[in-house]
C-alpha atoms as a PDB file:
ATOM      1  CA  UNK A   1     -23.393   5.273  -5.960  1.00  0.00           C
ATOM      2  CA  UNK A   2     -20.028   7.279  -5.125  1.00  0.00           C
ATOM      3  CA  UNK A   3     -17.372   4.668  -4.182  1.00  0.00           C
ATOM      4  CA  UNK A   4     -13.925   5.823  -2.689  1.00  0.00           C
ATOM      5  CA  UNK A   5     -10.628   4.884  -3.825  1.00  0.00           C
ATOM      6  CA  UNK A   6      -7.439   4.894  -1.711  1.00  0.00           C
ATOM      7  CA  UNK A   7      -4.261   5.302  -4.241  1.00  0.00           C
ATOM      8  CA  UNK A   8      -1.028   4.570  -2.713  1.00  0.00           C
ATOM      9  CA  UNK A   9       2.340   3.746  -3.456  1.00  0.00           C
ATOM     10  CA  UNK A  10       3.602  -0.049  -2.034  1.00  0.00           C
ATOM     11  CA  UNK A  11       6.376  -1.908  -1.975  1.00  0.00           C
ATOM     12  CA  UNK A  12       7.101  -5.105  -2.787  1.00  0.00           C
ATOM     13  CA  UNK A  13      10.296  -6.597  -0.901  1.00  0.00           C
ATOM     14  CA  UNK A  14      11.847  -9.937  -1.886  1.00  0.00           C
ATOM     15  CA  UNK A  15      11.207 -12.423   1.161  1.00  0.00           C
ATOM     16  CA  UNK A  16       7.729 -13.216   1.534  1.00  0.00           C
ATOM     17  CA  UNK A  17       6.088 -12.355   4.679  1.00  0.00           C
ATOM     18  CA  UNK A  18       9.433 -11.474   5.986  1.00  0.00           C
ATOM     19  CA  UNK A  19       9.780  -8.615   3.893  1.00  0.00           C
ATOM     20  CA  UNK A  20       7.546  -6.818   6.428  1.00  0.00           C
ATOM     21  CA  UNK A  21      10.888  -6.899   8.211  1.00  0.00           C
ATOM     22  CA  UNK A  22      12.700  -4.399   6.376  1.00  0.00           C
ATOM     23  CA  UNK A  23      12.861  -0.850   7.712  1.00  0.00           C
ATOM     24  CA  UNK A  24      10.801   2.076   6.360  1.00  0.00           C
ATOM     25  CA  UNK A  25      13.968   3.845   5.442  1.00  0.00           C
ATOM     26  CA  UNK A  26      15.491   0.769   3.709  1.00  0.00           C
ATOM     27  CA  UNK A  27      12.387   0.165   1.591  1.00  0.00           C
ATOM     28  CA  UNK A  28      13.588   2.601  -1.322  1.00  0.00           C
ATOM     29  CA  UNK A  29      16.623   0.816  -1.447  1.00  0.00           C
ATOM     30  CA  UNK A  30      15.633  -2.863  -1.304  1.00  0.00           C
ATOM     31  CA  UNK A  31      12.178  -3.472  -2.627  1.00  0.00           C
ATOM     32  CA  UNK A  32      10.707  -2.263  -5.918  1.00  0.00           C
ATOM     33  CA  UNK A  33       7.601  -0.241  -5.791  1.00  0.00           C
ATOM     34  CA  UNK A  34       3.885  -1.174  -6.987  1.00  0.00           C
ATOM     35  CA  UNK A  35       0.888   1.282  -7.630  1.00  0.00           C
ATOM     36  CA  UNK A  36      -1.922   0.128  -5.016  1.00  0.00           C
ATOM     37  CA  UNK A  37      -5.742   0.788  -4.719  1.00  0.00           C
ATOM     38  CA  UNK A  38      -8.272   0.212  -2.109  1.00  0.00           C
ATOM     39  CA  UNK A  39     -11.968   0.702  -2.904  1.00  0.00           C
ATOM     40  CA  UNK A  40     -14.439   1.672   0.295  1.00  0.00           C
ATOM     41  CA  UNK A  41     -18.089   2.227  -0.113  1.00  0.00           C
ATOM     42  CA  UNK A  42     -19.981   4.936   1.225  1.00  0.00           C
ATOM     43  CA  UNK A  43     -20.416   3.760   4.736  1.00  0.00           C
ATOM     44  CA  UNK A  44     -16.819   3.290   5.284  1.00  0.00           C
ATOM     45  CA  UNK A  45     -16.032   7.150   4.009  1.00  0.00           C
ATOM     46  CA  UNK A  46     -14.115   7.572   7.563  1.00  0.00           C
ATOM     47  CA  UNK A  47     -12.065   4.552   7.281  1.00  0.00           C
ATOM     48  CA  UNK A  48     -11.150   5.933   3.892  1.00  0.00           C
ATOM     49  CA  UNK A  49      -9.963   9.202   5.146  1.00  0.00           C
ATOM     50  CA  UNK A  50      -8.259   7.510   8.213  1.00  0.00           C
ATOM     51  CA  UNK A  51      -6.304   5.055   5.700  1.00  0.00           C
ATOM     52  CA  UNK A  52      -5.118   7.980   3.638  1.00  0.00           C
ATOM     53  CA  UNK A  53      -3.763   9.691   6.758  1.00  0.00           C
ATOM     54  CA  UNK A  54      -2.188   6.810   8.236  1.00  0.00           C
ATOM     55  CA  UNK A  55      -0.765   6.020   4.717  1.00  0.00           C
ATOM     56  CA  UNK A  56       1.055   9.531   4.875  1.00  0.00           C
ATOM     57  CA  UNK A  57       2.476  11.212   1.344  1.00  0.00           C
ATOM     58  CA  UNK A  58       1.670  10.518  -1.436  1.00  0.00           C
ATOM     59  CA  UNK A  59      -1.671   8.776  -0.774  1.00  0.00           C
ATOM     60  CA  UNK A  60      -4.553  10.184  -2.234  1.00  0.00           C
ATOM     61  CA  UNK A  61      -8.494   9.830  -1.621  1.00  0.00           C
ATOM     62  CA  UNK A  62     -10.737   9.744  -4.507  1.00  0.00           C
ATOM     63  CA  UNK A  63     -14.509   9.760  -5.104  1.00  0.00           C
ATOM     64  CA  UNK A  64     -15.563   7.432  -7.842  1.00  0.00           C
ATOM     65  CA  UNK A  65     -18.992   6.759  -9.688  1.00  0.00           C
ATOM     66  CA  UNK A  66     -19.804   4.787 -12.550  1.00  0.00           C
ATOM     67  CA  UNK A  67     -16.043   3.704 -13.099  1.00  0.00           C
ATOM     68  CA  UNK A  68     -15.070   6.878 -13.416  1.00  0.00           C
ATOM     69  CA  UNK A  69     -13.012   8.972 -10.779  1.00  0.00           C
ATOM     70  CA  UNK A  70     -13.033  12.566 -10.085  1.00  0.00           C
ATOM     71  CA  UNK A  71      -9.380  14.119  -9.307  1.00  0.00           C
ATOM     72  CA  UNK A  72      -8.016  13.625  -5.658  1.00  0.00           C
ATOM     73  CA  UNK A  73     -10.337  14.623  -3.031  1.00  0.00           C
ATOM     74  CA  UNK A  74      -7.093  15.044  -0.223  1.00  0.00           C
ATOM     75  CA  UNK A  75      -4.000  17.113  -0.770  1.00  0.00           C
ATOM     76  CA  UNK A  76      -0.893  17.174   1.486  1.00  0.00           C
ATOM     77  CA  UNK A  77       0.928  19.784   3.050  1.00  0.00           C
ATOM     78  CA  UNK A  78       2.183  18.526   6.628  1.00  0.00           C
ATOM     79  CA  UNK A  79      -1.280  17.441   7.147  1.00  0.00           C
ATOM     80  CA  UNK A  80      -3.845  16.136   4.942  1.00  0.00           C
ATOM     81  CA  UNK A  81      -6.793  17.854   3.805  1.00  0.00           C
ATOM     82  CA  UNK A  82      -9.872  16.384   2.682  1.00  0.00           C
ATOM     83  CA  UNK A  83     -13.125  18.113   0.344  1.00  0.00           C
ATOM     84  CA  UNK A  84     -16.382  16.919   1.159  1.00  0.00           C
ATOM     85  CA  UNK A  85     -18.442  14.720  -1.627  1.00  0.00           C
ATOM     86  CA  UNK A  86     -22.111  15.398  -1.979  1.00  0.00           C
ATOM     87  CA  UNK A  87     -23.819  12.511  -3.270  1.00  0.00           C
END
């Protein structure tokens, strides 16, 4: 079964919830940054693709089986740009 993985970059900003607060721009500056990953099954490919593109640079989309994960399935230019899996 082909699982996908959403890799991001996060940030973690002192203040609890209300580190939410701090502005996009400001994050760099403020909060210290933290490797994320999201898994999505198969049905939820879409999702997947939508969370990469809402995530913007440097997200990446990747197709995973058997704990091991092929190299990024989405690539960035000003718009993202996904290859297609086949199972």
């Amino acid at each position: 079964m082909t699982w996908y993985a959403v890799a991001y970059l996060a940030w973690a900003c002192p203040g609890g919830w209300l580190g939410r607060l701090v502005p996009a721009a400001a994050r760099p500056l403020v909060c210290s940054p933290r490797p994320a990953v999201e898994l999505y099954d198969p049905a939820r490919a879409a999702a997947a693709r939508r969370r990469v593109s809402a995530l913007g640079p440097p997200a990446a989309l990747y197709a995973c089986r058997a704990g091991r994960c092929r190299g990024p399935l989405s690539s960035w230019s000003s718009a993202v740009n996904f290859q297609e899996v086949y199972p």
